[in-house]
Amino acid sequence: DGGITQSPKYLFRKEGQNVTLSCEQNLNHDAMYWYRQDPGQGLRLIYYSQIVNDFQKGDIAEGYSVSREKKESFPLTVTSAQKNPTAFYLCASRKERGLSTDTQYFGPGTRLTVL
Amino acid sequence: GESVGLHLPTLSVQEGDNSIINCAYSNSASDYFIWYKQESGKGPQFIIDIRSNMDKRQGQRVTVLLNKTVKHLSLQIAATQPGDSAVYFCAENFQGGSNYKLTFGKGTLLTVNP
């Protein structure tokens, strides 16, 4: 998992509640990403941040929010507006924000289940 | 564990055989490709990467081949071991504007029989 930690590993939420997933990296990477993984589907990008205090929507940002106040941290909030939040959430980071041929590394993931 | 293997193409091999996993990518302008391995309930693990100016790259027991003419990528695993059992997926980078985004394939489930 290369210095990227996600917590908690499992998370249960009641409908209508917001919940925040943690992602921390000690790799001194500039860019960080949040993906959602559903069975039988490829990873889908929720949000990404190329630099502190800046982030962009990915392909499925509705119902999610993020912040990037520190280089090491990129928390994801799953809001009650997200209609189908049960999924496996993956955080990733990459060293150079402007270099296209730079590898992206993943954290261990958080499994969110809405009860 | 995570049911990421549902509805995925599957490849079943005997221990010691070589495995070949294929991936068709979508964008002819993609300039960088990565293969990941994902075990059940875990995050994807980097295996090997290749740039578009290369046709082949070798690692330890793994080789990636890139055919830009037909937009095809393959991962070859030599002497496959039970520990290689996992979902393998490719990712392509298309640098649209100044942003770097990876697009991921759905993956192939590799099962190694002892």
PDB file of C-alpha atoms in Angstrom:
ATOM      1  CA  ASP A   1       0.000   0.000   0.000  1.00  0.00           C
ATOM      2  CA  GLY A   2       3.064   2.184  -0.170  1.00  0.00           C
ATOM      3  CA  GLY A   3       2.514   4.810   2.487  1.00  0.00           C
ATOM      4  CA  ILE A   4      -1.133   5.520   1.776  1.00  0.00           C
ATOM      5  CA  THR A   5      -3.504   4.793   4.630  1.00  0.00           C
ATOM      6  CA  GLN A   6      -7.269   4.779   4.607  1.00  0.00           C
ATOM      7  CA  SER A   7      -9.527   4.530   7.578  1.00  0.00           C
ATOM      8  CA  PRO A   8     -11.700   2.944   8.609  1.00  0.00           C
ATOM      9  CA  LYS A   9     -11.460  -0.334   6.694  1.00  0.00           C
ATOM     10  CA  TYR A  10     -15.184  -0.957   7.123  1.00  0.00           C
ATOM     11  CA  LEU A  11     -17.820   1.711   7.667  1.00  0.00           C
ATOM     12  CA  PHE A  12     -21.539   1.425   8.193  1.00  0.00           C
ATOM     13  CA  ARG A  13     -23.897   4.313   7.744  1.00  0.00           C
ATOM     14  CA  LYS A  14     -27.581   4.842   8.163  1.00  0.00           C
ATOM     15  CA  GLU A  15     -29.514   6.400   5.338  1.00  0.00           C
ATOM     16  CA  GLY A  16     -29.573  10.176   5.559  1.00  0.00           C
ATOM     17  CA  GLN A  17     -26.253  10.474   7.351  1.00  0.00           C
ATOM     18  CA  ASN A  18     -23.089  12.036   6.060  1.00  0.00           C
ATOM     19  CA  VAL A  19     -19.867  10.135   6.583  1.00  0.00           C
ATOM     20  CA  THR A  20     -16.209  11.047   6.051  1.00  0.00           C
ATOM     21  CA  LEU A  21     -13.559   8.673   4.798  1.00  0.00           C
ATOM     22  CA  SER A  22      -9.958   9.382   5.681  1.00  0.00           C
ATOM     23  CA  CYS A  23      -6.977   9.213   3.326  1.00  0.00           C
ATOM     24  CA  GLU A  24      -3.442  10.072   4.396  1.00  0.00           C
ATOM     25  CA  GLN A  25      -0.164   9.684   2.523  1.00  0.00           C
ATOM     26  CA  ASN A  26       3.410  10.134   3.704  1.00  0.00           C
ATOM     27  CA  LEU A  27       4.966   9.893   0.250  1.00  0.00           C
ATOM     28  CA  ASN A  28       5.175  13.644  -0.328  1.00  0.00           C
ATOM     29  CA  HIS A  29       2.960  13.185  -3.388  1.00  0.00           C
ATOM     30  CA  ASP A  30       1.364  16.222  -4.972  1.00  0.00           C
ATOM     31  CA  ALA A  31      -1.740  14.662  -6.449  1.00  0.00           C
ATOM     32  CA  MET A  32      -4.430  12.648  -4.692  1.00  0.00           C
ATOM     33  CA  TYR A  33      -7.503  10.874  -6.013  1.00  0.00           C
ATOM     34  CA  TRP A  34     -10.706   9.242  -4.853  1.00  0.00           C
ATOM     35  CA  TYR A  35     -12.269   6.353  -6.743  1.00  0.00           C
ATOM     36  CA  ARG A  36     -15.305   4.248  -6.280  1.00  0.00           C
ATOM     37  CA  GLN A  37     -15.311   0.543  -7.154  1.00  0.00           C
ATOM     38  CA  ASP A  38     -18.462  -1.508  -7.705  1.00  0.00           C
ATOM     39  CA  PRO A  39     -18.621  -5.210  -8.546  1.00  0.00           C
ATOM     40  CA  GLY A  40     -17.843  -5.918 -12.185  1.00  0.00           C
ATOM     41  CA  GLN A  41     -16.982  -2.303 -12.979  1.00  0.00           C
ATOM     42  CA  GLY A  42     -13.801  -0.406 -13.489  1.00  0.00           C
ATOM     43  CA  LEU A  43     -12.702   2.260 -11.063  1.00  0.00           C
ATOM     44  CA  ARG A  44     -14.620   5.497 -11.395  1.00  0.00           C
ATOM     45  CA  LEU A  45     -13.089   8.829 -10.448  1.00  0.00           C
ATOM     46  CA  ILE A  46     -14.961  10.870  -7.857  1.00  0.00           C
ATOM     47  CA  TYR A  47     -12.640  13.798  -7.135  1.00  0.00           C
ATOM     48  CA  TYR A  48      -8.983  14.606  -7.527  1.00  0.00           C
ATOM     49  CA  SER A  49      -6.586  17.211  -6.247  1.00  0.00           C
ATOM     50  CA  GLN A  50      -3.363  18.223  -7.954  1.00  0.00           C
ATOM     51  CA  ILE A  51      -2.225  20.653  -5.275  1.00  0.00           C
ATOM     52  CA  VAL A  52      -3.130  21.822  -1.798  1.00  0.00           C
ATOM     53  CA  ASN A  53      -6.301  23.932  -1.571  1.00  0.00           C
ATOM     54  CA  ASP A  54      -7.410  22.925  -5.048  1.00  0.00           C
ATOM     55  CA  PHE A  55      -9.505  20.006  -6.315  1.00  0.00           C
ATOM     56  CA  GLN A  56     -11.606  19.066  -9.330  1.00  0.00           C
ATOM     57  CA  LYS A  57     -14.673  16.957  -9.895  1.00  0.00           C
ATOM     58  CA  GLY A  58     -14.205  13.601 -11.479  1.00  0.00           C
ATOM     59  CA  ASP A  59     -16.748  11.602 -13.432  1.00  0.00           C
ATOM     60  CA  ILE A  60     -19.150  10.857 -10.567  1.00  0.00           C
ATOM     61  CA  ALA A  61     -18.799  13.752  -8.084  1.00  0.00           C
ATOM     62  CA  GLU A  62     -22.504  14.183  -7.293  1.00  0.00           C
ATOM     63  CA  GLY A  63     -23.235  13.471  -3.635  1.00  0.00           C
ATOM     64  CA  TYR A  64     -19.595  13.695  -2.593  1.00  0.00           C
ATOM     65  CA  SER A  65     -17.361  16.448  -1.277  1.00  0.00           C
ATOM     66  CA  VAL A  66     -13.638  16.738  -0.539  1.00  0.00           C
ATOM     67  CA  SER A  67     -11.082  19.075   0.953  1.00  0.00           C
ATOM     68  CA  ARG A  68      -7.317  19.399   0.555  1.00  0.00           C
ATOM     69  CA  GLU A  69      -6.084  21.565   3.389  1.00  0.00           C
ATOM     70  CA  LYS A  70      -2.839  19.648   3.793  1.00  0.00           C
ATOM     71  CA  LYS A  71      -0.642  17.921   1.255  1.00  0.00           C
ATOM     72  CA  GLU A  72      -0.811  14.675   3.189  1.00  0.00           C
ATOM     73  CA  SER A  73      -4.575  14.475   3.604  1.00  0.00           C
ATOM     74  CA  PHE A  74      -7.536  14.232   1.212  1.00  0.00           C
ATOM     75  CA  PRO A  75     -10.727  13.285   3.099  1.00  0.00           C
ATOM     76  CA  LEU A  76     -13.883  12.332   1.220  1.00  0.00           C
ATOM     77  CA  THR A  77     -17.356  13.043   2.581  1.00  0.00           C
ATOM     78  CA  VAL A  78     -20.201  10.909   1.320  1.00  0.00           C
ATOM     79  CA  THR A  79     -23.317  12.990   1.782  1.00  0.00           C
ATOM     80  CA  SER A  80     -26.926  11.958   2.124  1.00  0.00           C
ATOM     81  CA  ALA A  81     -27.416  13.210  -1.434  1.00  0.00           C
ATOM     82  CA  GLN A  82     -25.455  10.256  -2.790  1.00  0.00           C
ATOM     83  CA  LYS A  83     -28.208   7.868  -3.878  1.00  0.00           C
ATOM     84  CA  ASN A  84     -26.246   4.638  -3.904  1.00  0.00           C
ATOM     85  CA  PRO A  85     -23.248   5.025  -1.611  1.00  0.00           C
ATOM     86  CA  THR A  86     -22.573   1.380  -0.804  1.00  0.00           C
ATOM     87  CA  ALA A  87     -19.250   0.631  -2.490  1.00  0.00           C
ATOM     88  CA  PHE A  88     -15.533   0.110  -2.036  1.00  0.00           C
ATOM     89  CA  TYR A  89     -13.734   3.462  -1.939  1.00  0.00           C
ATOM     90  CA  LEU A  90     -10.121   3.770  -2.969  1.00  0.00           C
ATOM     91  CA  CYS A  91      -7.752   6.641  -2.427  1.00  0.00           C
ATOM     92  CA  ALA A  92      -4.673   7.052  -4.596  1.00  0.00           C
ATOM     93  CA  SER A  93      -1.765   9.437  -4.937  1.00  0.00           C
ATOM     94  CA  ARG A  94       0.847  10.393  -7.501  1.00  0.00           C
ATOM     95  CA  LYS A  95       4.099  12.254  -7.065  1.00  0.00           C
ATOM     96  CA  GLU A  96       4.168  14.774  -9.907  1.00  0.00           C
ATOM     97  CA  ARG A  97       0.994  16.586 -10.787  1.00  0.00           C
ATOM     98  CA  GLY A  98       2.138  17.610 -14.222  1.00  0.00           C
ATOM     99  CA  LEU A  99       3.858  14.438 -15.344  1.00  0.00           C
ATOM    100  CA  SER A 100       1.622  12.106 -17.287  1.00  0.00           C
ATOM    101  CA  THR A 101       3.951   9.118 -17.032  1.00  0.00           C
ATOM    102  CA  ASP A 102       3.989   9.029 -13.263  1.00  0.00           C
ATOM    103  CA  THR A 103       2.622   5.987 -11.482  1.00  0.00           C
ATOM    104  CA  GLN A 104      -0.466   6.211  -9.330  1.00  0.00           C
ATOM    105  CA  TYR A 105      -0.443   4.215  -6.091  1.00  0.00           C
ATOM    106  CA  PHE A 106      -3.469   3.099  -4.131  1.00  0.00           C
ATOM    107  CA  GLY A 107      -4.437   2.798  -0.493  1.00  0.00           C
ATOM    108  CA  PRO A 108      -6.048  -0.310   1.001  1.00  0.00           C
ATOM    109  CA  GLY A 109      -9.617   0.931   0.591  1.00  0.00           C
ATOM    110  CA  THR A 110     -12.683   1.551   2.739  1.00  0.00           C
ATOM    111  CA  ARG A 111     -15.788  -0.551   2.372  1.00  0.00           C
ATOM    112  CA  LEU A 112     -18.863   1.611   2.993  1.00  0.00           C
ATOM    113  CA  THR A 113     -22.216  -0.028   3.587  1.00  0.00           C
ATOM    114  CA  VAL A 114     -25.449   1.889   3.967  1.00  0.00           C
ATOM    115  CA  LEU A 115     -27.904   0.135   6.231  1.00  0.00           C
TER     116      LEU A 115
ATOM    117  CA  GLY B   1     -13.738 -10.033   0.639  1.00  0.00           C
ATOM    118  CA  GLU B   2     -14.736  -7.636  -2.089  1.00  0.00           C
ATOM    119  CA  SER B   3     -16.771  -9.104  -4.891  1.00  0.00           C
ATOM    120  CA  VAL B   4     -14.778  -7.308  -7.540  1.00  0.00           C
ATOM    121  CA  GLY B   5     -14.563 -10.516  -9.531  1.00  0.00           C
ATOM    122  CA  LEU B   6     -18.261 -10.696 -10.355  1.00  0.00           C
ATOM    123  CA  HIS B   7     -19.079 -10.651 -14.051  1.00  0.00           C
ATOM    124  CA  LEU B   8     -15.440 -10.311 -15.040  1.00  0.00           C
ATOM    125  CA  PRO B   9     -13.616 -12.258 -17.737  1.00  0.00           C
ATOM    126  CA  THR B  10     -11.824 -15.128 -16.103  1.00  0.00           C
ATOM    127  CA  LEU B  11      -8.624 -17.003 -16.797  1.00  0.00           C
ATOM    128  CA  SER B  12      -7.841 -20.267 -15.086  1.00  0.00           C
ATOM    129  CA  VAL B  13      -4.343 -21.740 -15.292  1.00  0.00           C
ATOM    130  CA  GLN B  14      -2.309 -24.465 -13.687  1.00  0.00           C
ATOM    131  CA  GLU B  15       0.494 -23.597 -11.316  1.00  0.00           C
ATOM    132  CA  GLY B  16       3.715 -23.256 -13.256  1.00  0.00           C
ATOM    133  CA  ASP B  17       2.064 -22.348 -16.547  1.00  0.00           C
ATOM    134  CA  ASN B  18       2.461 -18.957 -18.172  1.00  0.00           C
ATOM    135  CA  SER B  19      -0.512 -16.586 -18.097  1.00  0.00           C
ATOM    136  CA  ILE B  20      -1.473 -13.967 -20.628  1.00  0.00           C
ATOM    137  CA  ILE B  21      -4.008 -11.315 -19.700  1.00  0.00           C
ATOM    138  CA  ASN B  22      -5.258  -8.966 -22.376  1.00  0.00           C
ATOM    139  CA  CYS B  23      -6.592  -5.445 -22.349  1.00  0.00           C
ATOM    140  CA  ALA B  24      -8.013  -3.300 -25.124  1.00  0.00           C
ATOM    141  CA  TYR B  25      -7.618   0.396 -24.477  1.00  0.00           C
ATOM    142  CA  SER B  26      -9.774   3.137 -25.844  1.00  0.00           C
ATOM    143  CA  ASN B  27      -7.757   6.210 -26.694  1.00  0.00           C
ATOM    144  CA  SER B  28      -5.099   6.252 -29.396  1.00  0.00           C
ATOM    145  CA  ALA B  29      -3.624   9.371 -27.748  1.00  0.00           C
ATOM    146  CA  SER B  30      -2.954   7.610 -24.448  1.00  0.00           C
ATOM    147  CA  ASP B  31       0.727   7.831 -23.608  1.00  0.00           C
ATOM    148  CA  TYR B  32       1.175   5.717 -20.506  1.00  0.00           C
ATOM    149  CA  PHE B  33      -0.205   2.400 -19.339  1.00  0.00           C
ATOM    150  CA  ILE B  34      -0.181   0.565 -16.036  1.00  0.00           C
ATOM    151  CA  TRP B  35      -1.073  -2.947 -14.929  1.00  0.00           C
ATOM    152  CA  TYR B  36      -2.469  -3.447 -11.442  1.00  0.00           C
ATOM    153  CA  LYS B  37      -3.163  -6.547  -9.370  1.00  0.00           C
ATOM    154  CA  GLN B  38      -6.033  -6.506  -6.898  1.00  0.00           C
ATOM    155  CA  GLU B  39      -6.583  -9.207  -4.338  1.00  0.00           C
ATOM    156  CA  SER B  40      -9.971  -9.619  -2.716  1.00  0.00           C
ATOM    157  CA  GLY B  41     -10.689  -6.892  -0.182  1.00  0.00           C
ATOM    158  CA  LYS B  42      -7.489  -4.965  -0.899  1.00  0.00           C
ATOM    159  CA  GLY B  43      -6.416  -1.945  -2.858  1.00  0.00           C
ATOM    160  CA  PRO B  44      -4.844  -2.314  -6.312  1.00  0.00           C
ATOM    161  CA  GLN B  45      -1.129  -3.007  -6.329  1.00  0.00           C
ATOM    162  CA  PHE B  46       1.161  -1.647  -9.043  1.00  0.00           C
ATOM    163  CA  ILE B  47       2.771  -4.380 -11.160  1.00  0.00           C
ATOM    164  CA  ILE B  48       4.397  -2.799 -14.173  1.00  0.00           C
ATOM    165  CA  ASP B  49       4.030   0.184 -16.478  1.00  0.00           C
ATOM    166  CA  ILE B  50       4.953   1.100 -20.025  1.00  0.00           C
ATOM    167  CA  ARG B  51       5.161   4.307 -22.006  1.00  0.00           C
ATOM    168  CA  SER B  52       3.732   4.653 -25.467  1.00  0.00           C
ATOM    169  CA  ASN B  53       7.196   4.971 -27.035  1.00  0.00           C
ATOM    170  CA  MET B  54       7.919   1.370 -26.043  1.00  0.00           C
ATOM    171  CA  ASP B  55       6.558  -1.958 -27.301  1.00  0.00           C
ATOM    172  CA  LYS B  56       7.727  -4.203 -24.510  1.00  0.00           C
ATOM    173  CA  ARG B  57       8.890  -3.964 -20.939  1.00  0.00           C
ATOM    174  CA  GLN B  58       9.976  -6.708 -18.599  1.00  0.00           C
ATOM    175  CA  GLY B  59       9.886  -6.997 -14.852  1.00  0.00           C
ATOM    176  CA  GLN B  60      10.334  -9.841 -12.454  1.00  0.00           C
ATOM    177  CA  ARG B  61       8.270 -12.704 -13.931  1.00  0.00           C
ATOM    178  CA  VAL B  62       6.074 -10.203 -15.772  1.00  0.00           C
ATOM    179  CA  THR B  63       6.206  -8.714 -19.254  1.00  0.00           C
ATOM    180  CA  VAL B  64       3.959  -6.068 -20.722  1.00  0.00           C
ATOM    181  CA  LEU B  65       3.463  -5.794 -24.469  1.00  0.00           C
ATOM    182  CA  LEU B  66       1.959  -2.767 -26.158  1.00  0.00           C
ATOM    183  CA  ASN B  67       0.499  -2.833 -29.662  1.00  0.00           C
ATOM    184  CA  LYS B  68      -0.510   0.707 -30.526  1.00  0.00           C
ATOM    185  CA  THR B  69      -1.757  -0.258 -33.973  1.00  0.00           C
ATOM    186  CA  VAL B  70      -4.671  -2.194 -32.544  1.00  0.00           C
ATOM    187  CA  LYS B  71      -4.740  -0.459 -29.137  1.00  0.00           C
ATOM    188  CA  HIS B  72      -3.954  -3.622 -27.262  1.00  0.00           C
ATOM    189  CA  LEU B  73      -2.018  -4.254 -24.082  1.00  0.00           C
ATOM    190  CA  SER B  74      -1.096  -7.616 -22.603  1.00  0.00           C
ATOM    191  CA  LEU B  75       0.422  -8.817 -19.359  1.00  0.00           C
ATOM    192  CA  GLN B  76       2.390 -12.019 -19.365  1.00  0.00           C
ATOM    193  CA  ILE B  77       3.111 -13.770 -16.091  1.00  0.00           C
ATOM    194  CA  ALA B  78       5.753 -16.483 -16.186  1.00  0.00           C
ATOM    195  CA  ALA B  79       5.557 -19.599 -14.027  1.00  0.00           C
ATOM    196  CA  THR B  80       2.245 -18.572 -12.475  1.00  0.00           C
ATOM    197  CA  GLN B  81       1.916 -19.239  -8.768  1.00  0.00           C
ATOM    198  CA  PRO B  82      -1.142 -19.571  -6.498  1.00  0.00           C
ATOM    199  CA  GLY B  83      -0.253 -16.191  -4.994  1.00  0.00           C
ATOM    200  CA  ASP B  84      -0.834 -14.643  -8.409  1.00  0.00           C
ATOM    201  CA  SER B  85      -4.560 -15.350  -8.131  1.00  0.00           C
ATOM    202  CA  ALA B  86      -6.277 -11.965  -8.223  1.00  0.00           C
ATOM    203  CA  VAL B  87      -8.070  -9.513 -10.487  1.00  0.00           C
ATOM    204  CA  TYR B  88      -5.731  -7.825 -12.950  1.00  0.00           C
ATOM    205  CA  PHE B  89      -6.652  -4.627 -14.703  1.00  0.00           C
ATOM    206  CA  CYS B  90      -4.997  -2.171 -16.982  1.00  0.00           C
ATOM    207  CA  ALA B  91      -5.117   1.587 -16.875  1.00  0.00           C
ATOM    208  CA  GLU B  92      -4.395   4.098 -19.602  1.00  0.00           C
ATOM    209  CA  ASN B  93      -3.442   7.697 -19.226  1.00  0.00           C
ATOM    210  CA  PHE B  94      -4.830  10.327 -21.486  1.00  0.00           C
ATOM    211  CA  GLN B  95      -3.570  13.724 -20.639  1.00  0.00           C
ATOM    212  CA  GLY B  96      -6.466  15.949 -21.510  1.00  0.00           C
ATOM    213  CA  GLY B  97      -5.375  19.565 -21.248  1.00  0.00           C
ATOM    214  CA  SER B  98      -3.144  19.959 -18.216  1.00  0.00           C
ATOM    215  CA  ASN B  99      -4.779  17.242 -16.186  1.00  0.00           C
ATOM    216  CA  TYR B 100      -3.727  13.699 -15.752  1.00  0.00           C
ATOM    217  CA  LYS B 101      -6.455  11.092 -15.614  1.00  0.00           C
ATOM    218  CA  LEU B 102      -6.329   7.345 -15.660  1.00  0.00           C
ATOM    219  CA  THR B 103      -9.051   5.260 -17.258  1.00  0.00           C
ATOM    220  CA  PHE B 104      -9.342   1.759 -15.892  1.00  0.00           C
ATOM    221  CA  GLY B 105     -10.443  -1.479 -17.480  1.00  0.00           C
ATOM    222  CA  LYS B 106     -12.877  -3.717 -15.657  1.00  0.00           C
ATOM    223  CA  GLY B 107     -10.296  -6.407 -15.078  1.00  0.00           C
ATOM    224  CA  THR B 108      -9.696 -10.109 -15.538  1.00  0.00           C
ATOM    225  CA  LEU B 109      -9.953 -12.619 -12.738  1.00  0.00           C
ATOM    226  CA  LEU B 110      -6.951 -14.951 -12.728  1.00  0.00           C
ATOM    227  CA  THR B 111      -7.305 -18.221 -10.869  1.00  0.00           C
ATOM    228  CA  VAL B 112      -4.240 -20.407 -10.403  1.00  0.00           C
ATOM    229  CA  ASN B 113      -4.895 -24.049  -9.676  1.00  0.00           C
ATOM    230  CA  PRO B 114      -2.274 -25.876  -7.586  1.00  0.00           C
TER     231      PRO B 114
END
